[in-house]
XYZ file of C-alpha atoms in Angstrom:
561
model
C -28.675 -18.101 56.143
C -31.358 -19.549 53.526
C -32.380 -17.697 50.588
C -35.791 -17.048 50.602
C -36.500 -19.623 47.312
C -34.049 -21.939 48.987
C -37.266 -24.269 49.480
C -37.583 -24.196 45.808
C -34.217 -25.643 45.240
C -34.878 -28.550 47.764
C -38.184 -29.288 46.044
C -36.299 -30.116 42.859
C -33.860 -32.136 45.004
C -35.741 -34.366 46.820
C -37.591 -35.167 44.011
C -34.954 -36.043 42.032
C -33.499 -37.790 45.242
C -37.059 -39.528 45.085
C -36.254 -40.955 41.479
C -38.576 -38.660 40.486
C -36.441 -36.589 37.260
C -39.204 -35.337 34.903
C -40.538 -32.346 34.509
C -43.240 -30.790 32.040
C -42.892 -26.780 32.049
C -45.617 -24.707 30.845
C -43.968 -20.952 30.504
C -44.528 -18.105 32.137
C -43.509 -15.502 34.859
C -44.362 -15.985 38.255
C -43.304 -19.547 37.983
C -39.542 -18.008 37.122
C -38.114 -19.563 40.076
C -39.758 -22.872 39.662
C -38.348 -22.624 35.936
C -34.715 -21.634 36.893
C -34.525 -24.694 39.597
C -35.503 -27.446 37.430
C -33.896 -26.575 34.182
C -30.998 -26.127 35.830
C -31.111 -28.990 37.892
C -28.923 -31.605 36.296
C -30.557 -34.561 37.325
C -33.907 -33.146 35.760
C -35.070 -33.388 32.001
C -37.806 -30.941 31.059
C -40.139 -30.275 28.512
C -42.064 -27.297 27.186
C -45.378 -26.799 26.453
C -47.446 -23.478 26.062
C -50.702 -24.808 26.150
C -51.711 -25.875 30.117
C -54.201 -28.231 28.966
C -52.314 -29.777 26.412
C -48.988 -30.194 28.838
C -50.789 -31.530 31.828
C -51.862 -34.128 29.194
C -48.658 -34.878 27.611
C -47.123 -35.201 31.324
C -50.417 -38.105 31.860
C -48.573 -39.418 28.830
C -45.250 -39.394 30.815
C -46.417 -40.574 33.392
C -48.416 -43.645 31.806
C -45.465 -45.000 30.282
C -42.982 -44.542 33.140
C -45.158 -45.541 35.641
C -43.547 -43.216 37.674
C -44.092 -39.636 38.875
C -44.388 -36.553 36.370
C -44.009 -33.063 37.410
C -45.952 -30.442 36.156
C -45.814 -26.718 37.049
C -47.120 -23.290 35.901
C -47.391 -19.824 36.560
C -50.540 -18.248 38.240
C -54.214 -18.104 37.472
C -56.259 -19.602 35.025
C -52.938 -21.567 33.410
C -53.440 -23.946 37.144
C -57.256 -24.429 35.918
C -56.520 -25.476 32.838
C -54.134 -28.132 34.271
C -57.865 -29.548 35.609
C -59.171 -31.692 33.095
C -55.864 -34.211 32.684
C -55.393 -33.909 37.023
C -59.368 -35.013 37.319
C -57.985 -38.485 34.438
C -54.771 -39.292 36.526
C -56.619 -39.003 39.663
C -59.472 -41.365 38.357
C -56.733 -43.496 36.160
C -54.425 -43.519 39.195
C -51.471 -42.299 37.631
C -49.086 -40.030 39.838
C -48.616 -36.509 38.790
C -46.747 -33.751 40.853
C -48.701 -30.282 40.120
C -46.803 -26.834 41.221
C -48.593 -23.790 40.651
C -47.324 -20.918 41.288
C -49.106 -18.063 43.225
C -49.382 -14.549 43.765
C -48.525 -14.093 47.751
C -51.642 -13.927 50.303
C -51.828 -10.455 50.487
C -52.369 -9.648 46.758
C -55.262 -12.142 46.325
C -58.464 -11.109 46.107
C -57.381 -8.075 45.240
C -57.913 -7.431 41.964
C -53.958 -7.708 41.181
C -53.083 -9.464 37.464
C -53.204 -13.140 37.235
C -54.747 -13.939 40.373
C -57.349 -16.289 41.562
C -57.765 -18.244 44.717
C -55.928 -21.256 43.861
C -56.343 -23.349 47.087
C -58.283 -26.421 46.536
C -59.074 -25.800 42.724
C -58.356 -29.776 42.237
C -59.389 -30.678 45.794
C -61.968 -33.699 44.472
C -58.771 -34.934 41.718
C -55.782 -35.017 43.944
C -54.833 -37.417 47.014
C -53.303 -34.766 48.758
C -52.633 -30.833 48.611
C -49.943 -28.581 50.374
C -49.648 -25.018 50.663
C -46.126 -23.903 50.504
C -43.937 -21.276 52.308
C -44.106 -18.184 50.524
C -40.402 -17.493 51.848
C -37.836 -19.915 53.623
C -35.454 -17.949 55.209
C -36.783 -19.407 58.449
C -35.143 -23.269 59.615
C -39.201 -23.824 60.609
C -39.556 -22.634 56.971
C -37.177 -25.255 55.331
C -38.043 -28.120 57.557
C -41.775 -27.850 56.407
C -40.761 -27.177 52.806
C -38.727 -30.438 53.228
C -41.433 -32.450 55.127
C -43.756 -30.932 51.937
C -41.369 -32.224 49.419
C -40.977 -35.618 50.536
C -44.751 -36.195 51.481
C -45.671 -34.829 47.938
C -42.984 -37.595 46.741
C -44.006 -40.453 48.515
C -48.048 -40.323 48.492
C -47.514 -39.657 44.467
C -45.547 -42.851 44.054
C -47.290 -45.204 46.606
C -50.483 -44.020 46.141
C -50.196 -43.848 42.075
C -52.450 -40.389 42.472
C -51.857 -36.909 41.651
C -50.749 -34.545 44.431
C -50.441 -30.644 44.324
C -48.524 -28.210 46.067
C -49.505 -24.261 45.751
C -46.507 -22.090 45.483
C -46.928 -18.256 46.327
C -43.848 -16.127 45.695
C -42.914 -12.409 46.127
C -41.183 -10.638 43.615
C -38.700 -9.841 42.440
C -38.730 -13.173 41.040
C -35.559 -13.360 38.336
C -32.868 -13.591 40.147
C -29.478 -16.127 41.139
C -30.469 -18.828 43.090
C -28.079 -21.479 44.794
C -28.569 -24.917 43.359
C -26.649 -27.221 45.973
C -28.015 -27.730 49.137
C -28.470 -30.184 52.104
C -31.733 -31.886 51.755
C -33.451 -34.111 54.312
C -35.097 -37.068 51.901
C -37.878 -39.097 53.856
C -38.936 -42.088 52.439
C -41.904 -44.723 53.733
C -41.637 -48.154 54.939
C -44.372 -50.070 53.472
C -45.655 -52.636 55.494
C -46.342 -55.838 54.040
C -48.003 -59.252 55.192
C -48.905 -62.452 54.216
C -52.143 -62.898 53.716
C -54.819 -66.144 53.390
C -58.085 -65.182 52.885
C -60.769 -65.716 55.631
C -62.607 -68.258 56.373
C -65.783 -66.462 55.530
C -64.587 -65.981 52.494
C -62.970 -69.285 51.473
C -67.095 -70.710 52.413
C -68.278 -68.006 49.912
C -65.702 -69.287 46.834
C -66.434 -72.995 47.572
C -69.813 -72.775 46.995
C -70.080 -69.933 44.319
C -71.089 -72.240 41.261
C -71.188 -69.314 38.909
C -68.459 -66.473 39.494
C -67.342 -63.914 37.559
C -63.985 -61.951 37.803
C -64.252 -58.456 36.366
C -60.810 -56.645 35.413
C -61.127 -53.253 35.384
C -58.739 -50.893 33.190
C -54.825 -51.452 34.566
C -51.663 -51.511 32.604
C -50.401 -54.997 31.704
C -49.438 -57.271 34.380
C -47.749 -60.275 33.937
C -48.175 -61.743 37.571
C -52.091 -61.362 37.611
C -52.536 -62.266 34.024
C -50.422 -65.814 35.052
C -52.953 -66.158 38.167
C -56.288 -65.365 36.322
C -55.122 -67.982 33.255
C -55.220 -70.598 36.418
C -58.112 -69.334 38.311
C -60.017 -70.068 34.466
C -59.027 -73.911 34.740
C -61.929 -73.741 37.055
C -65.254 -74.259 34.987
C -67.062 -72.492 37.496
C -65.105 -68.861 37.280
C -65.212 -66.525 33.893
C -62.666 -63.357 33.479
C -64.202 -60.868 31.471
C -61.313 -58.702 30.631
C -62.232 -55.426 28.500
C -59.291 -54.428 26.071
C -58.198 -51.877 28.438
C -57.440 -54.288 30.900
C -54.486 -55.176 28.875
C -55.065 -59.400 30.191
C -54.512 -62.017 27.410
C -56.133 -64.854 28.358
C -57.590 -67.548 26.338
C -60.605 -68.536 28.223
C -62.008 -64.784 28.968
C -64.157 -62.418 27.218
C -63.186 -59.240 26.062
C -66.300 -58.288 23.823
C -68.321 -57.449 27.272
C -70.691 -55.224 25.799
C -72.090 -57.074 22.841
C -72.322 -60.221 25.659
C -74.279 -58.321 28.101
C -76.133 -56.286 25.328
C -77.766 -59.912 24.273
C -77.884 -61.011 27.950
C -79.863 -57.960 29.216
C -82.330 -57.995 25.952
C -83.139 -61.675 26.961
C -83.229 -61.994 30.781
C -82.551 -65.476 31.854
C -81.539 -65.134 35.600
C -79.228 -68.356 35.035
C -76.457 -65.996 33.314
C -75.732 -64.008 36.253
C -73.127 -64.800 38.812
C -73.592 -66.209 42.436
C -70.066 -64.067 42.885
C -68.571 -61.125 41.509
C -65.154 -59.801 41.979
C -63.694 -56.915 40.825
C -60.417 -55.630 40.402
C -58.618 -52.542 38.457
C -60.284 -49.543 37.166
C -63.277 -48.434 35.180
C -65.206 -50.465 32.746
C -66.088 -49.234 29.733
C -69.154 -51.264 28.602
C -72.526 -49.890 29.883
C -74.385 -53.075 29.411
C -72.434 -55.108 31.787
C -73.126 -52.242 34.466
C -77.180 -52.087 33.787
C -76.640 -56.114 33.639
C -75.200 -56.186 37.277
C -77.125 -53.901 38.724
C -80.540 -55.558 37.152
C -78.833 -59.322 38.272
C -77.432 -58.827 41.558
C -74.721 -60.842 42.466
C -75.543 -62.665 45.828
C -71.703 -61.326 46.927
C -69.593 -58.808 45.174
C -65.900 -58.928 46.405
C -63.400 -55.797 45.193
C -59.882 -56.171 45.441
C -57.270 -53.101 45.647
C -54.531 -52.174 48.031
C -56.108 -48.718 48.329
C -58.545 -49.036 50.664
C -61.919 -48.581 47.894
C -65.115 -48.569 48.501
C -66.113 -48.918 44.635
C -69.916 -50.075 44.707
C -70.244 -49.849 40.513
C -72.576 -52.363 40.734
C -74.665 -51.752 43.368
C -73.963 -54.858 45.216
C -70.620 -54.343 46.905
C -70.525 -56.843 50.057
C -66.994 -57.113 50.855
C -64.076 -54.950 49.951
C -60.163 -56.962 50.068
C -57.671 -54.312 50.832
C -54.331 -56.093 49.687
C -52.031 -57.369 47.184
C -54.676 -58.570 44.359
C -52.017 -61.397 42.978
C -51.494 -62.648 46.758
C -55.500 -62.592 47.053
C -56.064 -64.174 43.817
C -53.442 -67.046 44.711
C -54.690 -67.768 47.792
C -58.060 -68.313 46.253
C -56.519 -70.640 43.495
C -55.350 -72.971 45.878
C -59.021 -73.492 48.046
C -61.213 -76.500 46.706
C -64.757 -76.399 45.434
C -67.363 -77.784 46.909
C -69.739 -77.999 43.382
C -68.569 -77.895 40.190
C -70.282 -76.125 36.851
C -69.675 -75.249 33.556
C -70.688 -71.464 33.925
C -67.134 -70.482 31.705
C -68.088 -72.721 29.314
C -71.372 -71.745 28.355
C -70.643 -67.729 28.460
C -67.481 -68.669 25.866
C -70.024 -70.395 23.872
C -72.741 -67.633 23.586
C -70.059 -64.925 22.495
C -68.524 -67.364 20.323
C -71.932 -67.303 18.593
C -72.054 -63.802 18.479
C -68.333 -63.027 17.302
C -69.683 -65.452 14.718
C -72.955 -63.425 14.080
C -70.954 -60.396 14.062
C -68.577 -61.621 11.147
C -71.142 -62.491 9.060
C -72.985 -58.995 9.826
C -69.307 -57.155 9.014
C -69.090 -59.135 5.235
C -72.308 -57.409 4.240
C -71.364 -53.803 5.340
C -69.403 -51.054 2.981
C -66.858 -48.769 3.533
C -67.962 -46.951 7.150
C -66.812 -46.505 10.698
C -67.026 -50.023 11.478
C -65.853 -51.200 8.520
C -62.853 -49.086 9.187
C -61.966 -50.400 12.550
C -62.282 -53.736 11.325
C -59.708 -52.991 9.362
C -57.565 -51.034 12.077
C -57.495 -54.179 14.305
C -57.093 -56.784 12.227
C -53.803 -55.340 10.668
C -52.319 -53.488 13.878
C -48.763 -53.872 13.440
C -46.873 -56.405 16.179
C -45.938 -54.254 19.532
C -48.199 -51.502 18.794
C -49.152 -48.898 21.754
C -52.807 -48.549 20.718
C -54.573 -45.133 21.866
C -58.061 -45.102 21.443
C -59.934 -41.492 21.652
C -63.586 -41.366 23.683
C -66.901 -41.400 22.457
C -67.180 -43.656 19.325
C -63.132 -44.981 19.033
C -63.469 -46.641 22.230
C -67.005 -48.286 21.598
C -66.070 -49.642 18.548
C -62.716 -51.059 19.658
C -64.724 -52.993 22.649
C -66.837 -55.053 19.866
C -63.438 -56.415 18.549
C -61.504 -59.613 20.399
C -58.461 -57.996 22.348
C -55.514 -58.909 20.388
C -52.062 -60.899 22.151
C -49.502 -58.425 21.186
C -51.181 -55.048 21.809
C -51.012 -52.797 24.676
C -54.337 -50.683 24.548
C -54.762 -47.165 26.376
C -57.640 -44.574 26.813
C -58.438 -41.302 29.273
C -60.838 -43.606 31.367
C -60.832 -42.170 34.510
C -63.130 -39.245 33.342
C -63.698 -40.276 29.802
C -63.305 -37.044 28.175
C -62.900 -36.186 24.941
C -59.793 -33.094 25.795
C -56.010 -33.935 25.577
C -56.476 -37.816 23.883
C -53.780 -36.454 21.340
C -51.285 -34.486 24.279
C -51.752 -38.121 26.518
C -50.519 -40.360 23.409
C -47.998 -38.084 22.711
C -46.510 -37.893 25.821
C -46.528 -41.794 25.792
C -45.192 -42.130 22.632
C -41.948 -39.650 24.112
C -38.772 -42.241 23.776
C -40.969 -44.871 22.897
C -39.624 -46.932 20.076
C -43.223 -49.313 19.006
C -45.679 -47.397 17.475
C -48.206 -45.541 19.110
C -51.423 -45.248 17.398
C -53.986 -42.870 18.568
C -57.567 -43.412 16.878
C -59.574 -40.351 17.370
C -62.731 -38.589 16.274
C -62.967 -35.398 14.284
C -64.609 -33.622 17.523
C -61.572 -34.743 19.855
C -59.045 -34.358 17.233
C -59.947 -30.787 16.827
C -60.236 -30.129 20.393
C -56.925 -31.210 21.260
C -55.290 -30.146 18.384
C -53.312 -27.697 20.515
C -51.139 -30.771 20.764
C -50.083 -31.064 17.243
C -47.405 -28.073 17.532
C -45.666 -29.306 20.624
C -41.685 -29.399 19.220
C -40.621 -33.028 20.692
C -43.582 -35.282 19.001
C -42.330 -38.605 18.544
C -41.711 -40.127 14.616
C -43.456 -43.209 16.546
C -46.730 -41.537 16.915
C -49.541 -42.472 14.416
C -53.233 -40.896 14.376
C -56.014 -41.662 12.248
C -58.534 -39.474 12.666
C -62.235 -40.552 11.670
C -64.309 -37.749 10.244
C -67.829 -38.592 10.426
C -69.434 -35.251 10.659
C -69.045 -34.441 14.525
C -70.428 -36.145 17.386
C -71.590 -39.400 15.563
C -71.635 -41.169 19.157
C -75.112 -38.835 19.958
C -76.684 -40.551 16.660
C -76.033 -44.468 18.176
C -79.407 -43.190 20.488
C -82.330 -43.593 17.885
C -84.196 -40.597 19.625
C -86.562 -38.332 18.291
C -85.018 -35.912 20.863
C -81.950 -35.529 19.572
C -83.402 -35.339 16.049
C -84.819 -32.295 16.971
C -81.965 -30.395 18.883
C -79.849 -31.305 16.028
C -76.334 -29.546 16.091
C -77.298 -28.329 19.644
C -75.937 -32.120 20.555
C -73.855 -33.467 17.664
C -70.811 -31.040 16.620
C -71.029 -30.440 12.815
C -67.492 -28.836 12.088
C -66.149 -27.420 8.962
C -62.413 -27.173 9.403
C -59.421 -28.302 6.897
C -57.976 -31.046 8.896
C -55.372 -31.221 6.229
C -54.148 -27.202 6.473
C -54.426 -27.592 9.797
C -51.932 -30.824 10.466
C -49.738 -28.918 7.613
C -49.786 -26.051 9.363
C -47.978 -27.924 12.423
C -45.331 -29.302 10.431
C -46.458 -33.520 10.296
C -47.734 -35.441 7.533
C -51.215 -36.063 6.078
C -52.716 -38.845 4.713
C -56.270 -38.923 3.018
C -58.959 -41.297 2.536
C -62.659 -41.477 1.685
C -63.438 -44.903 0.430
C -61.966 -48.338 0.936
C -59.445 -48.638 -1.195
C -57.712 -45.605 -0.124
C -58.065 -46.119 3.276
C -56.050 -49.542 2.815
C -53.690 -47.260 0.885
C -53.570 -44.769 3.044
C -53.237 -47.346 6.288
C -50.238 -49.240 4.649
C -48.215 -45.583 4.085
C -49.135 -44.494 7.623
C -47.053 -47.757 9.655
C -44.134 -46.686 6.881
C -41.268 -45.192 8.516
C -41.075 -41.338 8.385
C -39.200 -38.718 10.316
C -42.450 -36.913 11.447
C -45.881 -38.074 13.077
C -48.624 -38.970 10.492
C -52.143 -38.131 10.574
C -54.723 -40.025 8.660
C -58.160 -38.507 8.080
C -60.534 -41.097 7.149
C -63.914 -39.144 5.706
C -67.037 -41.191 6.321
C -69.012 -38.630 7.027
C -70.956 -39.771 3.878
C -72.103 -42.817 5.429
C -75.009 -43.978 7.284
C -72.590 -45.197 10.669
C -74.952 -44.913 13.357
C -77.546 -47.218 11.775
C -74.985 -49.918 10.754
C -73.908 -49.589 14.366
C -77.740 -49.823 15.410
C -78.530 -52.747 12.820
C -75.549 -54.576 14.758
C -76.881 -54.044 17.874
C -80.405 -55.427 17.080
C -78.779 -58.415 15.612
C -76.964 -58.948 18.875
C -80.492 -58.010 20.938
C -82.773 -60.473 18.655
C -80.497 -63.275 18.723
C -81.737 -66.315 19.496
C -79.761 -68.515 21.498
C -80.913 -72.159 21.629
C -78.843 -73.746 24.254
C -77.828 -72.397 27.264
């Protein structure tokens, strides 16, 4: 007869079964069971982490750099909310996580018993799918739907590249033997697929676009659309605008977006905007480009995905393409124009004068935020897995030309500033490049959690920029914010130094130009720890360089067009 956990057991079984072999354990008590079955599963690895918050990061991490499923699992009550913020990122990022909480049985909730909330549908906007679990499978019913549960949870995870949780209750007594060989009914999904040439609608619309532009959203790298976009560009007609986090290299795109659309929007001229957009990928970063659109609508906006999205950014969404983007993309390669323009040509050549501008702007400026990430991207080191924090890291990275060699990263989905350390270092787990994570002081703190979790990689770099707290709130010359003061920026006081020594990596300092080259040169060094570098500029006036910049870029004056 089945134990009354034996549904546990098969959980870890298919899964593994699945392919599916990680597992990221935050302690504690009523998740015993869960504990017991995947440690001692042999086909599982597992890795602890106290802090919630910080582990459902570091399995995001995981989960980036596999590509493949994560699972993540904790004991009852608040420990499942703080698993929130990183499930609301994977969910928007579309990377697959598989959350088990444990839970208190029905009868004790609502109750006032320890450690118990109602856990049902806490991630219910963040999650493609949620089960509730058997509390007890001595039942067959009970182990065919803890089987159907397990393989469901599997297969929408991988295929759907989404988080998916499953709420556990269990009845005490909780340690005790369980059996860890069973039978196990694994169910996997046939995926249909189809050729496909795009309609004749459609094909009408591309012939006669004479100014299109092809958006790529935030997406690890991808070698097959990367090869089709590079040929779409031999079209005069088409631009790619490909924001670092798109991770395309292409040598007729534009990765700068925002300063382009920053000059384009503070100097209308209605013969910049596209005829036809299409998008593909994930969330853009640059604001201007989304005020741009919506201010310039595109007479068609196309989006591309295989999962079924209804993604109206722009305001302007008129047909969404649910398949294979390379096969859509190729298909649209091979269909003739019917007029020909030089639309890519004359965008290359307007942010060509602005990287220009820009260069001349950045030989005037001292030591400073900007002048620092100057600095960090022109001497990444080949390979490097480059982590940028929210708020300022990411902005400032955007105004810099995406490099060939460098695979760029950031918590896009919900841009927040918690667990940018705990995601990086999960990446960085068995990585052998580099992984540099550029944070702020604000995020840095917040995270910092992260710093004491025992299996950090010697790969993973951080340099941390100290500007005072919430320098992204001073970019916005308002009077407003003048007056609320530290009720919107974060003015912190803490020892960064005592407190990365206090978790047992190394520190590096630096407060002027020279020692940040100093420092920047020992940090890439080989050690047998992480490094931290704290860069001080809180000295410096960075949000009016920034803003200086940014009129330049506004009150440019662009003679040819």
């Amino acid at each position: 007869m089945p134990h009354r956990f034996q549904g546990i057991v098969d959980l870890a079984n298919i899964f593994s079964q699945h392919g599916i072999t990680k597992a990221v354990v935050s302690p504690g008590s009523r998740n015993v069971p869960l504990i017991n079955v995947f440690t001692q599963n042999p086909n599982f690895e597992c890795v602890s982490v106290v802090d919630e918050r910080a582990a459902a990061y570091y399995a995001l991490g995981m989960a980036i750099k596999m590509q493949r499923p994560v699972v993540l699992f904790c004991t009852s009550g608040t420990a499942a909310l703080n698993y929130a913020p990183a499930v609301a990122e994977a969910f928007h990022q579309k990377i697959p996580l598989i959350i088990l909480t444990a839970d208190r049985p029905p009868e004790l909730i609502n109750q006032r018993d320890n450690q118990t909330i109602n856990q049902v549908g806490i991630y219910s906007n963040f999650i493609a799918k949620e089960f509730l679990f058997p509390v007890e499978t001595e039942k067959d019913a009970d182990i065919v739907y803890a089987h159907r549960i397990a393989n469901e949870a599997a297969s929408l995870a991988e295929h759907l590249q989404k988080p998916v949780h499953i709420n556990i209750p269990l009845r005490e007594p909780l340690y005790i033997d369980l059996p860890l060989t069973t039978e196990t009914k694994i169910i996997t999904p046939d995926r249909i697929t189809s050729d496909y040439s795009i309609s004749d609608e459609l094909a009408e619309i591309w012939k006669d676009s004479k100014q299109i532009v092809v958006l790529a959203g935030q997406n690890n790298f991808n070698p097959e659309i990367e090869m089709i976009l590079s040929k779409l560009t031999e079209d005069k007609s088409v631009v790619v605008l490909a924001e670092n986090l798109s991770n395309l290299h292409l040598q007729n795109s534009i990765s700068t977006v925002e300063r382009l659309f920053l000059f384009l929007r503070s100097n209308p001229d209605s013969r910049y905007a596209p005829d036809l957009l299409i998008t593909l990928g994930g969330s853009v970063v640059s604001k201007q480009i989304k005020l741009f659109l919506r201010e310039n609508k595109p007479q068609y906006h196309w989006h591309i995905s295989e999962e079924f999205e209804m993604v109206d950014t722009y305001n302007s969404l008129t047909h969404t393409i649910n398949y294979n983007p390379v096969k859509v993309l190729s298909s649209l390669n091979s269909i003739g124009k019917k007029t020909n323009s030089n639309y890519q040509g004359t965008m290359l050549k307007l942010d060509n004068k602005l990287e220009e501008l820009q260069q001349g702007y950045l030989n005037t400026i001292g030591f400073s935020d900007l002048a620092v990430f100057k600095k960090i991207t022109e001497t990444l080191p080949s390979s490097t897995n480059f982590h940028l924090g929210n708020s300022t890291p990411i902005r400032y990275s955007q105004l810099f030309n995406t490099k060939q060699d460098i695979s760029y990263f950031s918590n896009r989905g919900v841009s927040g500033i918690d667990g940018c350390i705990s995601t990086a270092a999960g990446f960085s787990r068995d990585e052998e490049n580099i992984s540099l994570l550029v944070i702020g002081d604000i995020s840095f703190l917040y995270d910092s959690n992260a710093l004491w979790i025992q299996t950090l990689s010697k790969n993973l770099c951080i340099i941390v920029i100290n500007n005072g707290g919430g320098d992204i709130f001073r970019w916005i010359n308002s009077s407003e914010n003048e007056k609320l003061g530290g009720y919107i920026e974060t003015p912190q006081n803490v020892n960064l130094e005592l407190l990365t020594k206090a978790c047992g990596l190394d520190y590096l300092f630096s407060d002027d130009s020279d020692s940040f080259i100093c420092g920047l040169r020992k940090l890439y060094e080989p050690s047998d720890k992480p490094v931290v570098l704290e860069v001080n500029t809180s000295k410096q006036p960075n949000a009016e360089i920034v803003r200086k910049l940014y009129k330049s870029f506004k009150e440019f004056k662009n003679e040819q067009y």
